[in-house]
Coordinates of C-alpha atoms in Angstrom, one line a residue:
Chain A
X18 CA 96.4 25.7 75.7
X19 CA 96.7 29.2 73.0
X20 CA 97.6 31.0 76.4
X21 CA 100.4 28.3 78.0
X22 CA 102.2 28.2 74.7
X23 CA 102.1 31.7 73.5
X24 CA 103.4 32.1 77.7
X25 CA 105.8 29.5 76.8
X26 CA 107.4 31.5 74.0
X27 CA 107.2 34.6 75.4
X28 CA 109.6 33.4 78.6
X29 CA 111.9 31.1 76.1
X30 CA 112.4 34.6 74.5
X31 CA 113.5 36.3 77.8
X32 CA 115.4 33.5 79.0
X33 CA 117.4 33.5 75.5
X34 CA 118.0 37.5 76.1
X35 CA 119.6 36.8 79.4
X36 CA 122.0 34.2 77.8
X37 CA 122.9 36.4 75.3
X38 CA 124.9 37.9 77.6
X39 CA 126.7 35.6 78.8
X40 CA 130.8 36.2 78.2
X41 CA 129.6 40.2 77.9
X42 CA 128.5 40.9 81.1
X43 CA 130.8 44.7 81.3
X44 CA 129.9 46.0 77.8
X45 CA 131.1 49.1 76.5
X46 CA 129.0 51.3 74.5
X47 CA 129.9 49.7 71.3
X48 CA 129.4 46.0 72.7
X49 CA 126.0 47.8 73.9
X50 CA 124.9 49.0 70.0
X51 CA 126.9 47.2 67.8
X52 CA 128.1 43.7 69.8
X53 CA 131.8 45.6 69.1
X54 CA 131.1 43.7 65.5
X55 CA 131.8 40.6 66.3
X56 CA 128.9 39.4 64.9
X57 CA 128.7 36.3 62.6
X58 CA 126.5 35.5 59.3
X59 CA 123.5 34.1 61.1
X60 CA 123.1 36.4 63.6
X61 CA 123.6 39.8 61.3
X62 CA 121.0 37.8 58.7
X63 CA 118.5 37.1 61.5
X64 CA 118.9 40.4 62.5
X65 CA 119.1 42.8 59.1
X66 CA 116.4 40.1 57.6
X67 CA 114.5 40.8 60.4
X68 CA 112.1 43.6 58.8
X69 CA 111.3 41.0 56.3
X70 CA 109.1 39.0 58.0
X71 CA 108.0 42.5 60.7
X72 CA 104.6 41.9 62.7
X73 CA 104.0 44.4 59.7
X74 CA 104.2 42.1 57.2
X75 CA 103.1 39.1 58.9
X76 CA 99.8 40.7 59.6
X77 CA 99.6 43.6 57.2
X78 CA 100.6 41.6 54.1
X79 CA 98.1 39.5 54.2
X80 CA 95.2 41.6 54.8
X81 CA 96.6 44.4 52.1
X82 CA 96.3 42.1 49.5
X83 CA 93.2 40.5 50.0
X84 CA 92.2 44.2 50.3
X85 CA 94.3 45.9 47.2
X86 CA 95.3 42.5 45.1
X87 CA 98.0 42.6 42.8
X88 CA 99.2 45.9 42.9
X89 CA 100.0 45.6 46.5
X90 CA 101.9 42.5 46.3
X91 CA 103.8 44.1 43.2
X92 CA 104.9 46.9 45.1
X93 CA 105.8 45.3 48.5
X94 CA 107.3 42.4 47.1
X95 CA 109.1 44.1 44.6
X96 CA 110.5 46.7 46.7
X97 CA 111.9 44.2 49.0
X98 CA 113.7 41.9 46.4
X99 CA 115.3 44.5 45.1
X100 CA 116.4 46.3 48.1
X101 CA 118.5 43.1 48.5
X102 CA 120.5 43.5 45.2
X103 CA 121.5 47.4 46.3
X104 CA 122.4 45.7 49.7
X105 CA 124.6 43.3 48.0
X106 CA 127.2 46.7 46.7
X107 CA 126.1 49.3 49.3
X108 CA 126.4 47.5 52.6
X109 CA 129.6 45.9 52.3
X110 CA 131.0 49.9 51.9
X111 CA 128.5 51.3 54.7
X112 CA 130.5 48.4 57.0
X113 CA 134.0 49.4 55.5
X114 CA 133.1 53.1 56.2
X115 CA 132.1 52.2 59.7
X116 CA 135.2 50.4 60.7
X117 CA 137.2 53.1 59.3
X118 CA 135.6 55.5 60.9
X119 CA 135.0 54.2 64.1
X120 CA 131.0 54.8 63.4
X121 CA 128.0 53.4 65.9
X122 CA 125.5 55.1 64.0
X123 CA 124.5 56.1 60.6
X124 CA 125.4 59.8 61.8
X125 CA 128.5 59.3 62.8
X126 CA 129.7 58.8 59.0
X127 CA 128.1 62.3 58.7
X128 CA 129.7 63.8 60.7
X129 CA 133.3 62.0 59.9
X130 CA 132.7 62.6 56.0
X131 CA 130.5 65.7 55.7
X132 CA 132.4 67.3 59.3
X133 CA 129.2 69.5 59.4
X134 CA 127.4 68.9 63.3
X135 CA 124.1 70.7 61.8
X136 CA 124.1 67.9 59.3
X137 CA 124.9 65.3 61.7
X138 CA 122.1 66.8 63.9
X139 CA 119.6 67.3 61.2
X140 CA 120.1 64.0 59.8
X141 CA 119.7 62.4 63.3
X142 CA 116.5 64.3 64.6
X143 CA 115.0 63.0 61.3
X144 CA 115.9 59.7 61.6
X145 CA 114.2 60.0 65.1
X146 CA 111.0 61.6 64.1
X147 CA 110.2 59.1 61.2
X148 CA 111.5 56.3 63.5
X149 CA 109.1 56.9 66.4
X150 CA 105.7 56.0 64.5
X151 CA 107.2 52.6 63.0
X152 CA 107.3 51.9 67.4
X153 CA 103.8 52.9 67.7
X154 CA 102.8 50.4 64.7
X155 CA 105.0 47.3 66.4
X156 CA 102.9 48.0 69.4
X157 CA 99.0 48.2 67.6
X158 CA 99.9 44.9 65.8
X159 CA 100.9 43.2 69.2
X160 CA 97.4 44.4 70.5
X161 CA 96.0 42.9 67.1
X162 CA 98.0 39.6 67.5
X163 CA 97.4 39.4 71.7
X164 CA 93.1 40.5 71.2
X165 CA 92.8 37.0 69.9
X166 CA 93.2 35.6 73.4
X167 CA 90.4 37.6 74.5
X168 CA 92.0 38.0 77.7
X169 CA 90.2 39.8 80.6
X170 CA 92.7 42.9 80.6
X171 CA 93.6 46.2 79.6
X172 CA 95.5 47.7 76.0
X173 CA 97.5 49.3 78.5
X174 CA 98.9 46.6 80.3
X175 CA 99.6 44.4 77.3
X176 CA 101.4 47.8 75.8
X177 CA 103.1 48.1 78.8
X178 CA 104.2 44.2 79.6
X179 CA 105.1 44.7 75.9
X180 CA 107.4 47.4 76.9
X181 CA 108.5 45.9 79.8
X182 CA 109.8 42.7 77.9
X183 CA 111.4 44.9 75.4
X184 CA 113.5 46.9 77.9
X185 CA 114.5 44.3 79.7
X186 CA 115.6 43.0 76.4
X187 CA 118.0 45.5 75.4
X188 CA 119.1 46.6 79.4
X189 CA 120.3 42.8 79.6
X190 CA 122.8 42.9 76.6
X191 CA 121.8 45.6 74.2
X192 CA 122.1 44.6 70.3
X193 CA 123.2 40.9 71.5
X194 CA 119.5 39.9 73.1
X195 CA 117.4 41.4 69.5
X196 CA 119.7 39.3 67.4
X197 CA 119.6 35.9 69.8
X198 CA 115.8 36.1 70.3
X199 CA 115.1 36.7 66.4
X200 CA 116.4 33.5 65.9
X201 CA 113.6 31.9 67.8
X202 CA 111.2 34.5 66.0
X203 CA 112.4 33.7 62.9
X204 CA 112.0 30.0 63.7
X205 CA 108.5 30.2 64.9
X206 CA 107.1 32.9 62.3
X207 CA 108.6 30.3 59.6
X208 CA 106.8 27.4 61.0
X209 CA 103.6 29.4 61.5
X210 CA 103.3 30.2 58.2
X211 CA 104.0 26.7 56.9
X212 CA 101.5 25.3 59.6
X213 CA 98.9 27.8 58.3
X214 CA 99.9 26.9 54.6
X215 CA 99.4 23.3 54.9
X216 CA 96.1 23.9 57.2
X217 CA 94.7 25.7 54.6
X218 CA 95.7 23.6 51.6
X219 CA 93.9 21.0 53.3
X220 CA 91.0 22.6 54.1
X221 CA 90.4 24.1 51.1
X222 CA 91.0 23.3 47.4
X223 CA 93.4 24.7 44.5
X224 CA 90.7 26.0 42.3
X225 CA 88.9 27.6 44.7
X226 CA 92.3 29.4 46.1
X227 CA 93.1 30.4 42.3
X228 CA 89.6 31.4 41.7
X229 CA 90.1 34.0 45.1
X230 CA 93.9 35.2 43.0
X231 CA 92.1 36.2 40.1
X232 CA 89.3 37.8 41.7
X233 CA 92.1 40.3 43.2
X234 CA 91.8 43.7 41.7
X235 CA 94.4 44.5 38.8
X236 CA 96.6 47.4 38.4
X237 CA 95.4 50.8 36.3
X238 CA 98.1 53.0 34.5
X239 CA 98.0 55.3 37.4
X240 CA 98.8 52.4 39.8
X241 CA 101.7 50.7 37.6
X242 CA 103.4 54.3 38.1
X243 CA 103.0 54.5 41.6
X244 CA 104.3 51.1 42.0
X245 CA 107.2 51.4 39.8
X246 CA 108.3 54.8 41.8
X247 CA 107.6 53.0 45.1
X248 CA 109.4 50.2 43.9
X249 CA 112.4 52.1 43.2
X250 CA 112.1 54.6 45.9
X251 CA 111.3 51.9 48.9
X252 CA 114.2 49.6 47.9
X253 CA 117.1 52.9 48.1
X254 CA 115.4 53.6 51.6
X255 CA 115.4 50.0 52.7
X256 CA 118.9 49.8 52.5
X257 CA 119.7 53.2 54.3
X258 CA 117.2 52.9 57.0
X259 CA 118.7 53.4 60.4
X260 CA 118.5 50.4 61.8
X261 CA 119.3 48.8 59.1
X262 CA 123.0 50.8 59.6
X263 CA 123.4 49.6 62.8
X264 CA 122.6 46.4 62.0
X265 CA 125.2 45.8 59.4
X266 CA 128.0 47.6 61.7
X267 CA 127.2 44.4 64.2
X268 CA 129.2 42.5 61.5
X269 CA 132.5 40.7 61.6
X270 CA 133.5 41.3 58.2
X271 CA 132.3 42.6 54.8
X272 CA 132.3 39.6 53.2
X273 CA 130.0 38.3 56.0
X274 CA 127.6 41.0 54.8
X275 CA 127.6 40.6 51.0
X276 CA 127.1 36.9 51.4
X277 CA 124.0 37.2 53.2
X278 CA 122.2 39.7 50.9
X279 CA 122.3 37.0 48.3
X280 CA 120.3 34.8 50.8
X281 CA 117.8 37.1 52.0
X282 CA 115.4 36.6 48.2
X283 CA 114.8 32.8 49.3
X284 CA 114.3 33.8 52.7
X285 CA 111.4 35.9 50.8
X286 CA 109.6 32.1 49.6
X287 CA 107.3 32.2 52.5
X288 CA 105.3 35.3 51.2
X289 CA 103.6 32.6 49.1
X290 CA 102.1 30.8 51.6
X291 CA 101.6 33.7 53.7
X292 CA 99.3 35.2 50.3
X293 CA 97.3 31.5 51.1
X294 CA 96.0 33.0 54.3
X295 CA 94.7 35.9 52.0
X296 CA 93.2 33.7 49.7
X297 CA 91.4 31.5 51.8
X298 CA 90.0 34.3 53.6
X299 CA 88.8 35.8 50.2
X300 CA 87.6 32.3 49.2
X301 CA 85.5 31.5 52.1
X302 CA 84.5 34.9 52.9
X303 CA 85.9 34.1 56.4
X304 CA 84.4 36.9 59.1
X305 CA 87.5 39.3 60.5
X306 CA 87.9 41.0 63.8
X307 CA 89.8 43.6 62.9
X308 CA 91.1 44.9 59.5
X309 CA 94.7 43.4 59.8
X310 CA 93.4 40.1 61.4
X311 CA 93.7 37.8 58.4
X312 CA 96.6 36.0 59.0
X313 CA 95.4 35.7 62.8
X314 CA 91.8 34.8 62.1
X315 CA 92.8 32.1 59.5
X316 CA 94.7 30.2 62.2
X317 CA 92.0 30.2 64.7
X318 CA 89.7 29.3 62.1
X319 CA 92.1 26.5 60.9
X320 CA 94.5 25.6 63.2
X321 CA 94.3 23.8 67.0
X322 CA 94.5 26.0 69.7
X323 CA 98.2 25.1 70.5
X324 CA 98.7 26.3 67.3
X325 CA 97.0 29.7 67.1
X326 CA 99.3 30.4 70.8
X327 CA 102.3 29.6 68.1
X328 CA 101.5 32.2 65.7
X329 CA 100.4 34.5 68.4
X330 CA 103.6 34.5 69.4
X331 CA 105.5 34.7 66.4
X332 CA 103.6 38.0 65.3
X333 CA 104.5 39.2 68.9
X334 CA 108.1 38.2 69.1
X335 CA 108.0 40.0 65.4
X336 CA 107.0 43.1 66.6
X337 CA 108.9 43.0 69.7
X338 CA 112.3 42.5 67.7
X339 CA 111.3 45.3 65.8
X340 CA 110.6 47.5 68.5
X341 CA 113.7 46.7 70.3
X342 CA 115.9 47.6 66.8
X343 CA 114.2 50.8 66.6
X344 CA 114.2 51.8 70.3
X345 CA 118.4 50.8 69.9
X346 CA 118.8 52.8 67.1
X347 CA 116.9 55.9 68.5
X348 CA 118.9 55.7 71.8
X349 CA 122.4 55.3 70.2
X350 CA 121.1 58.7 67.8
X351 CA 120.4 60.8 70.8
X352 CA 123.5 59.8 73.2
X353 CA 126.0 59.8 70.2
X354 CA 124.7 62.3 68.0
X355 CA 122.7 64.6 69.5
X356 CA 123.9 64.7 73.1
X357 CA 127.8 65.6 72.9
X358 CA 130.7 64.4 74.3
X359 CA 129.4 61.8 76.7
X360 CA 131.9 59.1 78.3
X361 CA 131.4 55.6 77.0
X362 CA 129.6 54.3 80.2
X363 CA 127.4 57.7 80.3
X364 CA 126.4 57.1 76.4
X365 CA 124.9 54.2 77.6
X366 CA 123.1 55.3 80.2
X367 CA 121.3 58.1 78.2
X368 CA 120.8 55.3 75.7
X369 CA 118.6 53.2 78.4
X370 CA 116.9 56.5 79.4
X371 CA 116.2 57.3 75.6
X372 CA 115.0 53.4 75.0
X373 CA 112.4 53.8 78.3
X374 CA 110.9 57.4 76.7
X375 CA 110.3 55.9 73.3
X376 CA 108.8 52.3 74.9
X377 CA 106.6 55.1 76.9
X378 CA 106.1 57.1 73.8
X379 CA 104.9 53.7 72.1
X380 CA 102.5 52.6 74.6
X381 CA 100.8 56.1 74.8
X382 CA 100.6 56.6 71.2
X383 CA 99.1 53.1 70.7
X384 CA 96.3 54.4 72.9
X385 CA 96.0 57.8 72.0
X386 CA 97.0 58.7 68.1
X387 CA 96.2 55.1 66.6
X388 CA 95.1 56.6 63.8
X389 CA 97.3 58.9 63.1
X390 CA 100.2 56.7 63.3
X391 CA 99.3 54.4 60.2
X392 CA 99.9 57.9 58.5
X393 CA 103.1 58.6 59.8
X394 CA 104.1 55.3 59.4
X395 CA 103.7 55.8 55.4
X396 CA 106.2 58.8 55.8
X397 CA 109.3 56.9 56.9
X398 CA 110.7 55.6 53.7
X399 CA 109.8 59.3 52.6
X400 CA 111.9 60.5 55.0
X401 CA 114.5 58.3 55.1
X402 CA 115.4 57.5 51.3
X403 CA 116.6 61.0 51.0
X404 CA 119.8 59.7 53.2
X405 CA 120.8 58.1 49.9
X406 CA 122.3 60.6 48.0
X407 CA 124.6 62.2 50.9
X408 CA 125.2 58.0 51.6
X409 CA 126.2 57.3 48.3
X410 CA 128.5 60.3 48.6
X411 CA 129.9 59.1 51.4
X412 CA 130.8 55.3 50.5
X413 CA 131.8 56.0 46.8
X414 CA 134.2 59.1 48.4
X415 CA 132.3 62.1 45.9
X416 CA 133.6 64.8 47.0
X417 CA 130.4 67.4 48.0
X418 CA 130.3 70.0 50.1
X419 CA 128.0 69.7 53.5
X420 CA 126.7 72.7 52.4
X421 CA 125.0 71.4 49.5
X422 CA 124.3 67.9 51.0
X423 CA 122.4 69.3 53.6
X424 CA 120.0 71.7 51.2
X425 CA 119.4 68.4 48.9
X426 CA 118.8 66.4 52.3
X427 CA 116.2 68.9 53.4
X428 CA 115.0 70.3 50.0
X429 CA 114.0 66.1 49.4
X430 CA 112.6 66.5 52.7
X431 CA 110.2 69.3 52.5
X432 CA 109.2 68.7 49.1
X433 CA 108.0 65.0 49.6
X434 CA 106.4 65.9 52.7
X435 CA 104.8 68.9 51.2
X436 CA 103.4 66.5 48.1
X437 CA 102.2 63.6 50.4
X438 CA 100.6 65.7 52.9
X439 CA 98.5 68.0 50.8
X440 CA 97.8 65.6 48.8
X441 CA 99.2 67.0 45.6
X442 CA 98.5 65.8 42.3
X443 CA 101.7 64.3 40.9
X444 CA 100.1 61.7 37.9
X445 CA 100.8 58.4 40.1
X446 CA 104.9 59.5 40.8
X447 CA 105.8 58.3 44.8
X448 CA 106.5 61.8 46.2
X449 CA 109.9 60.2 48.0
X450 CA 110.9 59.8 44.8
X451 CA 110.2 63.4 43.3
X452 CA 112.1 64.8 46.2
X453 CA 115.0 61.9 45.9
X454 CA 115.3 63.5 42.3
X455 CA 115.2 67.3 43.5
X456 CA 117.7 66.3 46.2
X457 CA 120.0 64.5 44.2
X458 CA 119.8 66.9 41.8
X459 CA 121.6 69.6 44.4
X460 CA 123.9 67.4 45.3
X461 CA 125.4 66.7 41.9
X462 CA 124.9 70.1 41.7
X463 CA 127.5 70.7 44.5
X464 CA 129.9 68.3 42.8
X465 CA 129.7 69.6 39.5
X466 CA 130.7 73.1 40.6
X467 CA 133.1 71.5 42.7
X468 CA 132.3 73.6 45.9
X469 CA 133.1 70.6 47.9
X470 CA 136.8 70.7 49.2
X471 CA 136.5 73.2 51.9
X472 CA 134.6 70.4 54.3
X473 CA 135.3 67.0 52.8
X474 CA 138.5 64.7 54.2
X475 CA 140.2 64.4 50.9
X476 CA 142.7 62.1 52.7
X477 CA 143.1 58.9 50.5
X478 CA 143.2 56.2 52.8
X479 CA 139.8 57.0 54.0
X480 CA 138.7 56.2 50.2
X481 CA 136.3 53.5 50.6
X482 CA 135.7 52.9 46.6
X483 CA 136.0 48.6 46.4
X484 CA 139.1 46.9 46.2
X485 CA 141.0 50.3 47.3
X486 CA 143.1 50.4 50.5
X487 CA 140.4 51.2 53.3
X488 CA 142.6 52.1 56.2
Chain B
X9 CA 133.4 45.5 28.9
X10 CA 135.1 44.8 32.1
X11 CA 134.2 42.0 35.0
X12 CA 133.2 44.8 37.5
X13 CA 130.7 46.0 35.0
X14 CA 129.4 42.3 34.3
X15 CA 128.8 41.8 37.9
X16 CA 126.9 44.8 38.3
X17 CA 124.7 44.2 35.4
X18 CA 124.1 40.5 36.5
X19 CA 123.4 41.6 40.4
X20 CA 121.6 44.2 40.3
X21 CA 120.7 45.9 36.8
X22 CA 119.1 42.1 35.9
X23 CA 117.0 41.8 39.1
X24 CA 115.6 45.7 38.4
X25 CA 114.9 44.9 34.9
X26 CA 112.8 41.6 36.0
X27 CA 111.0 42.9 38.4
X28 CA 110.4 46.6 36.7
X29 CA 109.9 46.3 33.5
X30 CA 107.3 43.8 32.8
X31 CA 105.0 44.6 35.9
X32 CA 103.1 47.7 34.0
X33 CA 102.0 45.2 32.0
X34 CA 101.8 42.6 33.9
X35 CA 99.9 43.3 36.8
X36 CA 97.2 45.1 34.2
X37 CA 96.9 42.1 32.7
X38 CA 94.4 38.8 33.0
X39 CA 96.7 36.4 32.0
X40 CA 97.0 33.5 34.1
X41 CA 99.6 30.2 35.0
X42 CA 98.0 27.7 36.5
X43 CA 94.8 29.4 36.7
X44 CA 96.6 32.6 39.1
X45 CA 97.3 35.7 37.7
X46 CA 100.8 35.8 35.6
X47 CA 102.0 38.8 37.7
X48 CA 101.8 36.8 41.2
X49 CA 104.0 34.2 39.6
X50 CA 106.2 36.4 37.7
X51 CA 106.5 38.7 41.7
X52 CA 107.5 35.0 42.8
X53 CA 110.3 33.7 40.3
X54 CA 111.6 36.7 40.7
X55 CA 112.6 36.1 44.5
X56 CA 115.1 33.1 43.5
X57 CA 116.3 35.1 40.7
X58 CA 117.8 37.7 42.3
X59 CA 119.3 35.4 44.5
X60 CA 120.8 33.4 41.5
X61 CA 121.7 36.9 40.1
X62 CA 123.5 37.9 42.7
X63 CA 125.1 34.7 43.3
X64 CA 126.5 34.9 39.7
X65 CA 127.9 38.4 40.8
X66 CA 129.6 36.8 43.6
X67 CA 131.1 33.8 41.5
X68 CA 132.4 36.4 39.3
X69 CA 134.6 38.8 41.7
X70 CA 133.0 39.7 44.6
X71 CA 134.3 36.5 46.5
X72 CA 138.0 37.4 46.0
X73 CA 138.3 41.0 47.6
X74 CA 141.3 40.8 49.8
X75 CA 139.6 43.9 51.9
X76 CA 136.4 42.5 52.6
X77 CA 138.0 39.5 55.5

């Protein structure tokens, strides 16, 4: 019965991806990565909300807190509620930008506002690098989610058949079939977790549940400094992730986009029932499979076997949505940015050719670097928050000069790298954060000795400050 | 102090404040609400008030920009 509905969900998912493109059968490139913004508030919710509720944090939430108790949920609660607020005043100018400057990708605004190509190229091979590892983690958590079946077959064909969907996905109707089929997975995930809640609150009583939350380790000094940097360094990144760019340029207005961010915290009220999975575990000392298994070995402990094939599913559909944003975003980098001048219907050919190498790419590094990738994983929002500064540039029209955008950009690089990979000593402080402050330091730099007019547009209509003239 | 100010305070430096500023002590601490830990509730009535935060910020301005149809 687990199998039949989980196979039931998993062909509603493909049959919703083929309707998606229904009226948008000839799609340009920008129907192909952006649905030509025609987008309205649920879709663009469904879709930027999307990383919210990731097979990540479906699976991984639960399991890192029963693990690392309160200061986990601090930091990865925290850093998502607040990356909505800096959503709510950056997003509606990252979608203003975009319009205005006719932008697909998040380095297309580069290379509008900064008119530097090694920015626009450095900016997008980085995107790229700490992109590709998020994939391979999308990929081990639908092994995860799929190994409860017990299934006689291989990791490689569920990769692959994972892969498969996925492509077939985005080759049907690009952004369009992410966004329609994350309304199902939003859908499902939702009544997963309540199913599991109310399961467990049956099966198990109040006290004992409490007695598991206090039993959670506390924070030290060290740890309320970590968390506090991560806080503040994972909600910046959030915002300017990639995807998350791309996303928002699938918008029909601004307004569309500010509205939603003040949704997305309630949307955030299921992480309490999802914590109930953790507790129960850590009240009944319930054996796991694997060590992100919680949420998965709590439902077949709990629920009937329809419903185990119903969360199944929704942690698959989660990572598959996921992996289909990232893929997207990777492929509209390399035929935009990286590769140059391209027609329209060439752009998204090396976009589908792109998409295929990185589902391969997934699928091998599943198997091969599994360890490794958990690792990697840790460096995106490393990586990516030190976009912020040159994005903050960008929208609020500072005037700095590429020259110095691009040493704070790689300056932030190399030294949060540097800290996180040798393992420096830095007193608690999120290295992402020490090089955010060492990159924006050279970029206010590069405005205060006003070095920026020789390669900024100083044109005034293309000032995107709010409630000024955007075009 | 002007209404663009307001709203930024009430949208985003109010959320920051409640969620940053009382965790170093709070999730050190043994205190508990209805027998959890005070900094799991605290993590949780912060998620509907940012929301109500930002709503405020919307009431306030953000709802009549001409530029953002």
């Amino acid at each position: 019965m687990a199998s039949a509905v989980f196979a039931a969900v998993i062909i509603l998912s493909f049959v919703v991806a083929f309707f998606s493109r229904r009226n948008h059968g000839r799609q340009d490139s920008r129907d192909f990565f952006t649905a030509s913004g025609q987008f309205g508030g649920v879709l663009v919710f469904l879709l930027t909300v999307g990383e919210t509720y990731s097979i990540g944090s479906i699976m991984g939430f639960p399991a890192a807190a029963m693990k690392q108790g309160i200061p986990f949920i601090d930091w990865f609660l925290g850093y998502i509620v607040l990356a909505y607020p800096v959503g709510y005043f950056l997003n509606p100018l990252l979608w203003k930008a975009g319009r205005v400057w006719n932008a697909l990708t998040f380095a297309d605004l580069f290379r509008t506002y900064f008119r530097s190509r090694f920015l626009e190229v450095i900016v997008a091979v980085s995107a790229i690098l700490f992109m590709l590892p998020l994939g391979e983690l999308q990929m081990a958590g639908i092994l995860t989610a799929i190994s409860e079946f017990h299934w006689p077959v291989s990791s490689v064909t569920i990769t692959a058949g994972a892969a498969l969907l996925t492509f077939s996905w985005l080759a049907l109707s690009g952004v369009r079939a992410p966004a329609w089929v994350a309304a199902i997975k939003d859908t499902i995930v939702i009544v997963a977790i309540v199913l599991i809640a109310v399961a467990v609150l049956r099966d198990s009583s109040w006290h004992a549940l409490a007695a598991a939350s206090r039993a959670m380790p506390l924070s030290t000094a060290q740890g309320n400094v970590y968390a506090v940097t991560t806080i503040i360094t994972q909600a910046l990144g959030f915002c300017v992730a990639p995807q998350t760019i791309a996303f928002i340029f699938t918008a029909k207005s601004a307004r569309i986009v500010r509205r939603n961010q003040i949704v997305m915290p309630l949307y955030m009220l299921m992480f309490p029932l999802l914590l109930l999975s953790s507790l129960y575990a850590g009240a009944t000392g319930l054996p796991m499979d694997a060590k992100n298994s919680v949420f998965i070995s709590v439902a077949a402990a709990l629920l009937p076997s329809w419903g185990l094939g119903l969360v199944a599913a929704a942690c698959v559909l989660s990572g598959l949505v996921i992996l289909a944003g990232i893929c997207l975003s990777i492929g509209s980098l390399v035929s935009r940015n990286l590769v140059q001048g391209l027609s329209d219907a060439r752009q998204k050919d090396c976009a589908r050719l792109v998409i295929t190498f990185c589902l391969i790419f997934s699928v091998f590094a599943a198997m091969r670097f599994s360890a490794l990738m958990p690792v990697l994983t840790t460096m995106f929002y490393l990586g990516v928050i030190q976009l912020f500064p040159a994005i903050l540039c960008m929208v609020r029209s500072v005037p700095v000069a590429a020259a110095f955008v691009t040493a704070g950009f790689l300056a932030g690089e190399t030294v949060s790298l540097a800290l996180a990979f040798f393992s420096v000593p830095t007193g608690g402080v999120n290295a992402g954060f020490i090089g955010l402050l060492v990159n924006a330091a050279i970029v206010f730099t590069g405005y205060r000795v006003g070095a920026a007019s020789a390669g900024v547009i100083a044109d005034p209509h293309l000032t995107l400050r709010s409630g000024n003239k955007v075009c | 102090m002007t209404l663009s100010r307001l709203r930024i305070i009430a949208g985003l430096g109010i959320p920051f404040f409640a969620v940053l500023v009382p965790m170093p002590w709070l999730s050190s601490s043994a205190l508990t609400v209805g027998g959890f830990p005070v900094a799991l509730v605290w993590i949780f009535v912060c998620l509907p008030l940012t929301s109500f935060c930002m709503a405020l910020a919307w009431m306030s301005e953000d709802h009549q920009h001409p530029d953002e149809d």
